[in-house]
Short mmCIF file of C-alpha atoms and ligand atoms in Angstrom, two decimals:
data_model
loop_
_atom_site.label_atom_id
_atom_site.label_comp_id
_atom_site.label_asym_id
_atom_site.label_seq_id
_atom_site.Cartn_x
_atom_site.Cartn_y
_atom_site.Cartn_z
CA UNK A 1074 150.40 113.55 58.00
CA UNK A 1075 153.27 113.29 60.56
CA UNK A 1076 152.13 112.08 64.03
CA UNK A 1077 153.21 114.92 65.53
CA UNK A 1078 151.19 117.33 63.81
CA UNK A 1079 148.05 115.31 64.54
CA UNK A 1080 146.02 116.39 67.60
CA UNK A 1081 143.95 113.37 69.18
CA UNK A 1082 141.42 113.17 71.90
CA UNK A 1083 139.56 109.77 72.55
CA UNK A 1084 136.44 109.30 74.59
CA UNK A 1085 135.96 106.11 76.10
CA UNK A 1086 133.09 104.49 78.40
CA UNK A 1087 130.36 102.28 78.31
CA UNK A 1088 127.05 101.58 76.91
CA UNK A 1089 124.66 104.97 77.22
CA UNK A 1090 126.80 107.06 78.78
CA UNK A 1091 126.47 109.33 76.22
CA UNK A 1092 129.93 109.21 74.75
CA UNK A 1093 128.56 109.98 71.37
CA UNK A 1094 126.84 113.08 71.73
CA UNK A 1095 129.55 114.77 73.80
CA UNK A 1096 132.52 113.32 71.11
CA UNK A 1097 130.24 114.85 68.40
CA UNK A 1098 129.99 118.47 70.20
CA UNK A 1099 133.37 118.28 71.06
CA UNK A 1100 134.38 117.41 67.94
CA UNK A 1101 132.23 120.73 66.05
CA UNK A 1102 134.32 122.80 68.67
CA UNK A 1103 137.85 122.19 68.29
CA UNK A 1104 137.16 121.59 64.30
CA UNK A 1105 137.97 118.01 64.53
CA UNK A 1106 136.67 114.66 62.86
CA UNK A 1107 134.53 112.66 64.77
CA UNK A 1108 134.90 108.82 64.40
CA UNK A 1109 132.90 105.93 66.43
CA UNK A 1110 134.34 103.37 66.39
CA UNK A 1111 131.26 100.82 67.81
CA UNK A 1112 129.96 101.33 64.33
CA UNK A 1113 133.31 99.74 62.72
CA UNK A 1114 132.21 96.93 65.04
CA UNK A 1115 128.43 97.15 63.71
CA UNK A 1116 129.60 97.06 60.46
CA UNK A 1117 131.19 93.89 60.71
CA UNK A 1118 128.45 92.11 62.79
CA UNK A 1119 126.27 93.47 59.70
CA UNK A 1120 128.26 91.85 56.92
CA UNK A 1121 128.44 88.46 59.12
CA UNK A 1122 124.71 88.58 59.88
CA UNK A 1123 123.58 89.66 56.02
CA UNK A 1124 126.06 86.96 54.40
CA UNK A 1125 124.03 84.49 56.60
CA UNK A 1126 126.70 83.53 58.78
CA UNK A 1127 126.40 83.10 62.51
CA UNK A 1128 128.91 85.87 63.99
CA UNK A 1129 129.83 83.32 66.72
CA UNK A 1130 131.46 81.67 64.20
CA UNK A 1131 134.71 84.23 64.00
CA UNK A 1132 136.90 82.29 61.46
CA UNK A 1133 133.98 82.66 59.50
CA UNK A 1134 133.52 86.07 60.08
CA UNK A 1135 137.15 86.97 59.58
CA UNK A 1136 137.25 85.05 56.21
CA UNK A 1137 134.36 87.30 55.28
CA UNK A 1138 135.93 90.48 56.52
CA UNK A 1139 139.01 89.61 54.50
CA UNK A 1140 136.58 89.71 51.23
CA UNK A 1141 134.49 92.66 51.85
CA UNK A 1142 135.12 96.29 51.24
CA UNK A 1143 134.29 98.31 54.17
CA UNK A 1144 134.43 101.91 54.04
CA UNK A 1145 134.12 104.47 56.93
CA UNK A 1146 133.36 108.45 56.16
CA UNK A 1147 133.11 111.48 58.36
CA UNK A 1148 129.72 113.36 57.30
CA UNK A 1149 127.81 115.79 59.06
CA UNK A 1150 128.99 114.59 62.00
CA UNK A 1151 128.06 111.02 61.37
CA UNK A 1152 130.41 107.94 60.58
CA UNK A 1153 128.89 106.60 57.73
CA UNK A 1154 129.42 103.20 57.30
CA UNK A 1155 129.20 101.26 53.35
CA UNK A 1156 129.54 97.92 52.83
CA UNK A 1157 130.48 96.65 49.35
CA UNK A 1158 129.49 100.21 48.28
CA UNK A 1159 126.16 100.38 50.03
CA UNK A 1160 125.50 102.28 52.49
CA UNK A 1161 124.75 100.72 56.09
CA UNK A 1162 124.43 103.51 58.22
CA UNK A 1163 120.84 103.05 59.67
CA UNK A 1164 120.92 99.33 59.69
CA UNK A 1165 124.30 98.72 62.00
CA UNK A 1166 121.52 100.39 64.62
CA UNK A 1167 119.38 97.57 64.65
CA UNK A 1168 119.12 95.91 67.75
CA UNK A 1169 118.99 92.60 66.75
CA UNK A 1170 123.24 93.29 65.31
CA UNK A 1171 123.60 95.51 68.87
CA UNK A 1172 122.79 91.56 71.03
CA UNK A 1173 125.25 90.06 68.45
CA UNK A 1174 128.60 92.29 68.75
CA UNK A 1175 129.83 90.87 71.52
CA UNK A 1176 131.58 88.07 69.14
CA UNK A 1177 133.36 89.91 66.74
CA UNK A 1178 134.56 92.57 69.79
CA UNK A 1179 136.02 89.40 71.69
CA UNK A 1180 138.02 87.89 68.95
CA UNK A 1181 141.39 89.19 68.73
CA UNK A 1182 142.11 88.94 65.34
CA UNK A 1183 139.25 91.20 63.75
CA UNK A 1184 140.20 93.60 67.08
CA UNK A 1185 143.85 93.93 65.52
CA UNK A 1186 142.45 94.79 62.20
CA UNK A 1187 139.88 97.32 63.35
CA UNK A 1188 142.36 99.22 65.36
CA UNK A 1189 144.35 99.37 62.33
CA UNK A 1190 141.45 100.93 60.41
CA UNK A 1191 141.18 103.33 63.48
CA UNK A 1192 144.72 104.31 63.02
CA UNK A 1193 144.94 104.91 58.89
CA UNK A 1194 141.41 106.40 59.50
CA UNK A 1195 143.00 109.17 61.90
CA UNK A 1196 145.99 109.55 59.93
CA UNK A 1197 144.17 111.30 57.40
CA UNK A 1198 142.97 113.82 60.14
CA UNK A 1199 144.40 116.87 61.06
CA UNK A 1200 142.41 116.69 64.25
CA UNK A 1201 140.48 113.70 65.66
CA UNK A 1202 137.73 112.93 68.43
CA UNK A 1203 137.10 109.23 68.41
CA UNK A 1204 135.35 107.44 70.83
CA UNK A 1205 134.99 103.81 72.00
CA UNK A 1206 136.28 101.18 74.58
CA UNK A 1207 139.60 101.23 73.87
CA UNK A 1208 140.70 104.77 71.69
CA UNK A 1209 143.25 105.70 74.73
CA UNK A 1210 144.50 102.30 75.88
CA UNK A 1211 144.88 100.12 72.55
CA UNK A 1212 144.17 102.15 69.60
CA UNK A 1213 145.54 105.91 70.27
CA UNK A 1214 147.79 104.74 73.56
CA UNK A 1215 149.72 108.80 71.94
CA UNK A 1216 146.57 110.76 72.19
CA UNK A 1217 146.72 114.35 73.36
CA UNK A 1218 144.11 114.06 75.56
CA UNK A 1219 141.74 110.76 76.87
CA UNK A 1220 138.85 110.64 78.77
CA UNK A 1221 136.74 108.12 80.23
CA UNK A 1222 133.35 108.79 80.95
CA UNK A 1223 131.03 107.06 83.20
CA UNK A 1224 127.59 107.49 84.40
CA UNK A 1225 124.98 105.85 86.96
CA UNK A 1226 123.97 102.33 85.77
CA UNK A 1227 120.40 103.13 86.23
CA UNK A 1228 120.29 106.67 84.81
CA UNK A 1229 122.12 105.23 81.56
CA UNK A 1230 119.43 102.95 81.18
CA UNK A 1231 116.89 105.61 81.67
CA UNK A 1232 118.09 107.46 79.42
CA UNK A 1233 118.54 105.01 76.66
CA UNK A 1234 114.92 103.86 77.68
CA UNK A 1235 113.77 106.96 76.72
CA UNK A 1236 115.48 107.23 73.30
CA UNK A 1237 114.25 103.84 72.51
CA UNK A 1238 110.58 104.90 73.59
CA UNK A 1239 111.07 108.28 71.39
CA UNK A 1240 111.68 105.99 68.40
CA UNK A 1241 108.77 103.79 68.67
CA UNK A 1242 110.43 100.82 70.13
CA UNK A 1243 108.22 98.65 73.07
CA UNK A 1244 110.74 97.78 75.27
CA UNK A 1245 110.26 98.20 79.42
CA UNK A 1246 112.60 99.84 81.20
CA UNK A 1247 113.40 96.55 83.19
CA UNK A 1248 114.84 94.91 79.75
CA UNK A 1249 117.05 97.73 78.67
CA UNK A 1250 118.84 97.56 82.03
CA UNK A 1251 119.05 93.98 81.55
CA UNK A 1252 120.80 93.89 78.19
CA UNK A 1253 123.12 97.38 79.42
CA UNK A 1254 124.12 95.24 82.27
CA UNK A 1255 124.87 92.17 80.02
CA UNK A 1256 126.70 94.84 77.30
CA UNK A 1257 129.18 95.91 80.37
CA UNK A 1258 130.06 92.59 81.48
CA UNK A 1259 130.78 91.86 77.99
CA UNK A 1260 133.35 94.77 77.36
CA UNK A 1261 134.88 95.09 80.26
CA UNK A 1262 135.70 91.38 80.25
CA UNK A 1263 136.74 90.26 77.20
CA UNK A 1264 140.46 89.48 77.16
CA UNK A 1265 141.77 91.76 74.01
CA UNK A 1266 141.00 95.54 74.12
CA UNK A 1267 138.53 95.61 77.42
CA UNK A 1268 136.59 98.22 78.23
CA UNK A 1269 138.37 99.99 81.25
CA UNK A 1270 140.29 103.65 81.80
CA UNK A 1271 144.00 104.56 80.34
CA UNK A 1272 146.20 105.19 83.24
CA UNK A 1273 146.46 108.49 82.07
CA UNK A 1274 142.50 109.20 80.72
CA UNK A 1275 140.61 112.39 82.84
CA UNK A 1276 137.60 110.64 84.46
CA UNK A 1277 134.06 112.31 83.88
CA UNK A 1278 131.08 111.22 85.70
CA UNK A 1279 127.77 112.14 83.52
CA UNK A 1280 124.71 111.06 86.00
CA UNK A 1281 124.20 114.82 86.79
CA UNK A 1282 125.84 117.63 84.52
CA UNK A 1283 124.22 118.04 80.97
CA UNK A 1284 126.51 117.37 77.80
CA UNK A 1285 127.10 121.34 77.06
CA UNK A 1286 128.42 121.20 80.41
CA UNK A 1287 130.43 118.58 80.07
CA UNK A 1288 131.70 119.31 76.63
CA UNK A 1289 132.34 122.94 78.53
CA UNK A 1290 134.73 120.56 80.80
CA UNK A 1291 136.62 119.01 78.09
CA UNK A 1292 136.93 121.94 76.04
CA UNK A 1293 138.62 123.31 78.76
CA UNK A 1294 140.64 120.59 79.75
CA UNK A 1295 141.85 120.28 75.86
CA UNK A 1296 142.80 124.08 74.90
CA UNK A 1297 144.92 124.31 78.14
CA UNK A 1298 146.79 121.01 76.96
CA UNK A 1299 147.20 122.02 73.74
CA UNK A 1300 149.11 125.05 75.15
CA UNK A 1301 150.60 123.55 77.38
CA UNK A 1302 151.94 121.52 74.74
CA UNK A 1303 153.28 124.15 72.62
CA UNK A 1304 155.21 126.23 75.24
O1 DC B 157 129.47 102.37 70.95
P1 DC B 157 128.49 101.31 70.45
O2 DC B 157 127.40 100.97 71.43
O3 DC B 157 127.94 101.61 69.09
O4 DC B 157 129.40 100.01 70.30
C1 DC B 157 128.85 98.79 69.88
C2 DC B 157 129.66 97.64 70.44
O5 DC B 157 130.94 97.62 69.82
C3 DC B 157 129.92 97.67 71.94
O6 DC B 157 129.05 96.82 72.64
C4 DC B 157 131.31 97.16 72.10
C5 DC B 157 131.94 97.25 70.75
N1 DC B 157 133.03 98.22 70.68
C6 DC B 157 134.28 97.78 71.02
O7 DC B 157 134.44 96.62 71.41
N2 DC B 157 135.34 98.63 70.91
C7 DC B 157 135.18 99.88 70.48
N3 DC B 157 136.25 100.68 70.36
C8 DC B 157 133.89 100.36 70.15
C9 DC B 157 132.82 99.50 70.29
#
């Protein structure tokens, strides 16, 4: 599909900001793919991890990436993620891989070949919503529309608290702001593809409104575009 045919929004932010949930809702509204793109980043951490090999080690990692077959698909609003043809989905979650990204999201090289899996991945899409750190300032730079959302530091972690606790996880409160606060530093300083806004990306704050509202905002913001686009 031609470029110009393709419409694409990207929702960046950080950790718990709930980038997920509104890219998904967004997504089921304008009849669009969803991709998330931290789980390409999972996936690799996975393989590293699983193949017993210390995902510090990124020549390593990258000679293993080079061997395996990874596969992303769009279903029911999830990115499923295989590996060698099985299917990873659940485990990428784990939060013993989550503590270990940080490696394979620093090293250039696997960066420059996950952004190109981000790119053939959209240009099968008619419409996409994909969110990450850097869908409007590395990977989509073209997109329609970008937005960066951000959120309280402390209500993020609530939040995310709260999730955790839903799912049977024992963790306090005090060690999920810890590890959020370690995440952040981590993105937004790594050299290649660092969390941080596109000049041009609409800023959303996400403390207070709920994520219909937001996705209300967006909605907006993205059918007047569009229009404005055509005209
Ligand atoms: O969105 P997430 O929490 O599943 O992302 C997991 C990690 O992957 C996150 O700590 C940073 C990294 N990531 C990235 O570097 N670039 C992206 N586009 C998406 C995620």
């Amino acid at each position: 599909m031609k470029q110009k045919d393709r419409i694409i929004i990207t929702i960046d932010g950080p950790a718990g900001v709930g980038k997920s949930t509104v890219a998904r809702m967004l997504a089921r509204r304008l009849d669009a793919v969803f991709l998330d793109t931290g789980a390409m980043y999972r996936a690799v951490t996975l393989a590293a991890v699983e193949h017993g090999i210390d995902p510090a080690d990124t020549s390593k990692a990258q000679t293993l990436f080079d061997l395996c077959r990874f596969e992303f698909r769009s279903e029911n609003e999830t990115t499923k993620v295989f590996i060698d043809g099985q299917d990873k989905t659940a485990a990428i979650r784990d939060p013993k891989i989550t503590e270990q990204i940080k490696y394979i999201a620093s090293a250039p090289s696997l960066r420059g070949k996950l952004v190109q899996m981000q790119q053939d991945f959209a240009a099968g899409c008619r419409r996409i919503v994909t969110e990450g750190r850097d869908q409007g300032t590395v990977a989509f730079p073209d997109a329609n529309v970008k937005f960066f959302i951000t959120a309280d530091a402390e209500e993020r972690a609530r939040r995310r608290h709260r999730d955790l606790t839903v799912a049977g996880k024992d963790i306090s409160l005090e060690a999920v702001f810890a590890q959020q606060q370690a995440r952040d530093a981590s993105d937004e300083n790594r050299v290649v593809g660092p969390l941080k806004p596109a000049e041009d990306a609409v800023m959303i704050d996400a403390t207070i409104p709920t994520a219909e509202q937001i996705v209300d905002k967006m909605e907006t913001i993205v059918r007047k575009r569009l229009r404005a686009g055509k005209n």
